[in-house]
């Protein structure tokens, strides 16, 4: 497929990656199906799904889960008590998993059930976001120039997730999935803070 990928091309790739890892036909996989419950995906299958997607889309998916990123940013105890979501935890998950029906996330939901909600659409949304961030990084790099030779002729590597300078052939690292997710999470935390500050000042 031609790069950059369209949204529907990403969907096709994700469906194919899931189908391949689970030995099924692509027609059996729905974007909204639960990876665990409907397709019986286990951790090893998911690693294969991730590998297939990374290769086909030329992105590096985050190594940490969205929940791990959220815990790092907001503090575990504000999100989860005794293995179950707090009110705030449910609110955060609705924001970071917009592909899931928001009603699914409520306080008291167990983390196991949170895991069960993961579907192919979760990967599609993540990949689309990473591709967008990658494009932004590339255009910044084209403006700033190659760190080694200063040339502005930098393009996507045709085989990996990285960038290549057409002049000196050096490889420039693209931002990793974890870096992008962490910075999105930081932006969200800021929004939460200003929203709660606004509601406090309204109350006064
Ligand atoms: Zn160069």
mmCIF file of C-alpha atoms in Angstrom, residues 34-181:
data_model
loop_
_atom_site.group_PDB
_atom_site.id
_atom_site.type_symbol
_atom_site.label_atom_id
_atom_site.label_comp_id
_atom_site.label_asym_id
_atom_site.label_seq_id
_atom_site.Cartn_x
_atom_site.Cartn_y
_atom_site.Cartn_z
ATOM 1 C CA UNK A 34 -13.792 -8.012 21.566
ATOM 2 C CA UNK A 35 -10.320 -9.402 20.900
ATOM 3 C CA UNK A 36 -10.488 -11.565 24.022
ATOM 4 C CA UNK A 37 -14.120 -12.584 24.199
ATOM 5 C CA UNK A 38 -15.125 -12.856 20.555
ATOM 6 C CA UNK A 39 -11.845 -14.021 19.043
ATOM 7 C CA UNK A 40 -10.138 -15.690 22.011
ATOM 8 C CA UNK A 41 -6.964 -13.621 21.558
ATOM 9 C CA UNK A 42 -4.268 -14.280 24.170
ATOM 10 C CA UNK A 43 -1.199 -12.182 24.962
ATOM 11 C CA UNK A 44 0.981 -14.036 22.462
ATOM 12 C CA UNK A 45 -1.579 -13.507 19.718
ATOM 13 C CA UNK A 46 -1.651 -9.817 20.528
ATOM 14 C CA UNK A 47 2.134 -9.620 20.231
ATOM 15 C CA UNK A 48 1.802 -11.077 16.758
ATOM 16 C CA UNK A 49 -0.987 -8.633 15.908
ATOM 17 C CA UNK A 50 1.260 -5.768 17.024
ATOM 18 C CA UNK A 51 4.193 -7.111 15.017
ATOM 19 C CA UNK A 52 2.044 -7.465 11.875
ATOM 20 C CA UNK A 53 0.619 -3.963 12.233
ATOM 21 C CA UNK A 54 3.999 -2.338 12.886
ATOM 22 C CA UNK A 55 5.476 -3.968 9.820
ATOM 23 C CA UNK A 56 2.597 -3.092 7.497
ATOM 24 C CA UNK A 57 2.034 0.464 8.770
ATOM 25 C CA UNK A 58 5.673 1.332 9.548
ATOM 26 C CA UNK A 59 4.940 2.672 13.014
ATOM 27 C CA UNK A 60 6.180 1.698 16.464
ATOM 28 C CA UNK A 61 3.208 0.962 18.688
ATOM 29 C CA UNK A 62 3.611 1.883 22.371
ATOM 30 C CA UNK A 63 5.213 -0.802 24.544
ATOM 31 C CA UNK A 64 3.182 0.333 27.521
ATOM 32 C CA UNK A 65 -0.595 -0.070 27.500
ATOM 33 C CA UNK A 66 -2.810 3.024 27.571
ATOM 34 C CA UNK A 67 -3.722 2.097 31.148
ATOM 35 C CA UNK A 68 -0.043 2.007 32.157
ATOM 36 C CA UNK A 69 0.459 5.414 30.559
ATOM 37 C CA UNK A 70 -2.587 6.757 32.394
ATOM 38 C CA UNK A 71 -1.298 5.379 35.724
ATOM 39 C CA UNK A 72 2.051 7.032 35.138
ATOM 40 C CA UNK A 73 0.444 10.374 34.378
ATOM 41 C CA UNK A 74 -2.414 10.500 36.885
ATOM 42 C CA UNK A 75 -1.169 8.195 39.647
ATOM 43 C CA UNK A 76 -2.439 4.639 40.030
ATOM 44 C CA UNK A 77 -4.395 5.305 43.229
ATOM 45 C CA UNK A 78 -6.506 8.037 41.605
ATOM 46 C CA UNK A 79 -7.576 5.645 38.825
ATOM 47 C CA UNK A 80 -7.906 2.279 40.516
ATOM 48 C CA UNK A 81 -8.729 1.007 43.990
ATOM 49 C CA UNK A 82 -8.600 -2.713 44.767
ATOM 50 C CA UNK A 83 -8.436 -3.629 41.096
ATOM 51 C CA UNK A 84 -11.478 -1.551 40.166
ATOM 52 C CA UNK A 85 -11.894 1.775 38.396
ATOM 53 C CA UNK A 86 -12.592 4.867 40.459
ATOM 54 C CA UNK A 87 -14.995 7.514 39.160
ATOM 55 C CA UNK A 88 -12.022 9.493 37.917
ATOM 56 C CA UNK A 89 -10.502 6.351 36.381
ATOM 57 C CA UNK A 90 -13.689 5.764 34.408
ATOM 58 C CA UNK A 91 -13.644 9.389 33.260
ATOM 59 C CA UNK A 92 -10.031 9.085 32.077
ATOM 60 C CA UNK A 93 -10.726 5.844 30.223
ATOM 61 C CA UNK A 94 -13.646 7.389 28.358
ATOM 62 C CA UNK A 95 -11.176 9.981 27.062
ATOM 63 C CA UNK A 96 -8.324 7.661 26.168
ATOM 64 C CA UNK A 97 -10.511 4.925 24.656
ATOM 65 C CA UNK A 98 -12.962 7.012 22.579
ATOM 66 C CA UNK A 99 -13.578 4.039 20.262
ATOM 67 C CA UNK A 100 -15.421 2.252 23.069
ATOM 68 C CA UNK A 101 -18.994 3.088 24.099
ATOM 69 C CA UNK A 102 -18.484 5.517 27.045
ATOM 70 C CA UNK A 103 -21.227 3.773 29.022
ATOM 71 C CA UNK A 104 -18.959 0.731 29.308
ATOM 72 C CA UNK A 105 -16.622 2.619 31.627
ATOM 73 C CA UNK A 106 -18.053 3.127 35.079
ATOM 74 C CA UNK A 107 -16.633 3.215 38.580
ATOM 75 C CA UNK A 108 -16.270 -0.281 40.020
ATOM 76 C CA UNK A 109 -15.440 -1.885 36.655
ATOM 77 C CA UNK A 110 -12.646 -4.428 37.177
ATOM 78 C CA UNK A 111 -9.376 -4.049 35.287
ATOM 79 C CA UNK A 112 -9.970 -7.489 33.770
ATOM 80 C CA UNK A 113 -13.164 -6.189 32.236
ATOM 81 C CA UNK A 114 -11.314 -3.126 30.972
ATOM 82 C CA UNK A 115 -8.950 -5.522 29.149
ATOM 83 C CA UNK A 116 -11.879 -7.419 27.683
ATOM 84 C CA UNK A 117 -13.115 -4.253 25.988
ATOM 85 C CA UNK A 118 -10.057 -4.034 23.689
ATOM 86 C CA UNK A 119 -11.114 -4.374 20.045
ATOM 87 C CA UNK A 120 -9.467 -3.970 16.625
ATOM 88 C CA UNK A 121 -10.762 -0.391 16.524
ATOM 89 C CA UNK A 122 -8.432 0.390 19.444
ATOM 90 C CA UNK A 123 -5.471 -0.449 17.188
ATOM 91 C CA UNK A 124 -6.911 1.495 14.253
ATOM 92 C CA UNK A 125 -7.277 4.638 16.338
ATOM 93 C CA UNK A 126 -3.784 4.269 17.771
ATOM 94 C CA UNK A 127 -2.160 3.688 14.375
ATOM 95 C CA UNK A 128 -3.994 6.637 12.803
ATOM 96 C CA UNK A 129 -2.769 8.857 15.650
ATOM 97 C CA UNK A 130 0.817 7.580 15.327
ATOM 98 C CA UNK A 131 0.811 8.143 11.563
ATOM 99 C CA UNK A 132 -0.430 11.678 12.095
ATOM 100 C CA UNK A 133 2.303 12.365 14.683
ATOM 101 C CA UNK A 134 4.863 10.817 12.364
ATOM 102 C CA UNK A 135 3.821 13.108 9.540
ATOM 103 C CA UNK A 136 4.102 16.131 11.841
ATOM 104 C CA UNK A 137 7.570 15.010 12.924
ATOM 105 C CA UNK A 138 8.627 14.551 9.297
ATOM 106 C CA UNK A 139 7.502 18.008 8.255
ATOM 107 C CA UNK A 140 9.335 19.536 11.258
ATOM 108 C CA UNK A 141 12.433 17.622 10.254
ATOM 109 C CA UNK A 142 12.133 18.775 6.640
ATOM 110 C CA UNK A 143 12.018 22.356 7.896
ATOM 111 C CA UNK A 144 14.891 21.999 10.382
ATOM 112 C CA UNK A 145 17.041 19.867 8.085
ATOM 113 C CA UNK A 146 18.943 16.601 8.558
ATOM 114 C CA UNK A 147 20.806 16.602 11.912
ATOM 115 C CA UNK A 148 23.896 15.269 10.129
ATOM 116 C CA UNK A 149 24.175 17.133 6.819
ATOM 117 C CA UNK A 150 21.469 19.807 7.048
ATOM 118 C CA UNK A 151 19.668 18.698 3.884
ATOM 119 C CA UNK A 152 15.927 19.258 3.832
ATOM 120 C CA UNK A 153 15.332 16.228 1.640
ATOM 121 C CA UNK A 154 14.164 13.773 4.232
ATOM 122 C CA UNK A 155 11.523 11.134 3.607
ATOM 123 C CA UNK A 156 9.802 8.150 5.174
ATOM 124 C CA UNK A 157 11.887 5.011 5.111
ATOM 125 C CA UNK A 158 10.267 2.598 2.640
ATOM 126 C CA UNK A 159 10.914 -0.363 4.936
ATOM 127 C CA UNK A 160 10.971 0.779 8.568
ATOM 128 C CA UNK A 161 9.181 3.165 10.931
ATOM 129 C CA UNK A 162 12.054 5.692 10.658
ATOM 130 C CA UNK A 163 13.007 8.553 8.337
ATOM 131 C CA UNK A 164 15.894 8.639 5.873
ATOM 132 C CA UNK A 165 17.916 11.589 4.572
ATOM 133 C CA UNK A 166 18.004 11.359 0.783
ATOM 134 C CA UNK A 167 21.358 13.171 0.656
ATOM 135 C CA UNK A 168 23.553 11.477 3.278
ATOM 136 C CA UNK A 169 21.376 8.376 3.757
ATOM 137 C CA UNK A 170 21.459 8.685 7.521
ATOM 138 C CA UNK A 171 18.515 7.335 9.437
ATOM 139 C CA UNK A 172 16.596 9.691 11.705
ATOM 140 C CA UNK A 173 14.425 8.142 14.407
ATOM 141 C CA UNK A 174 10.712 8.872 14.297
ATOM 142 C CA UNK A 175 9.007 9.505 17.658
ATOM 143 C CA UNK A 176 8.077 6.197 19.296
ATOM 144 C CA UNK A 177 4.529 5.247 20.164
ATOM 145 C CA UNK A 178 5.266 5.627 23.872
ATOM 146 C CA UNK A 179 6.568 9.177 23.427
ATOM 147 C CA UNK A 180 3.479 10.187 21.444
ATOM 148 C CA UNK A 181 1.000 8.562 23.826
#
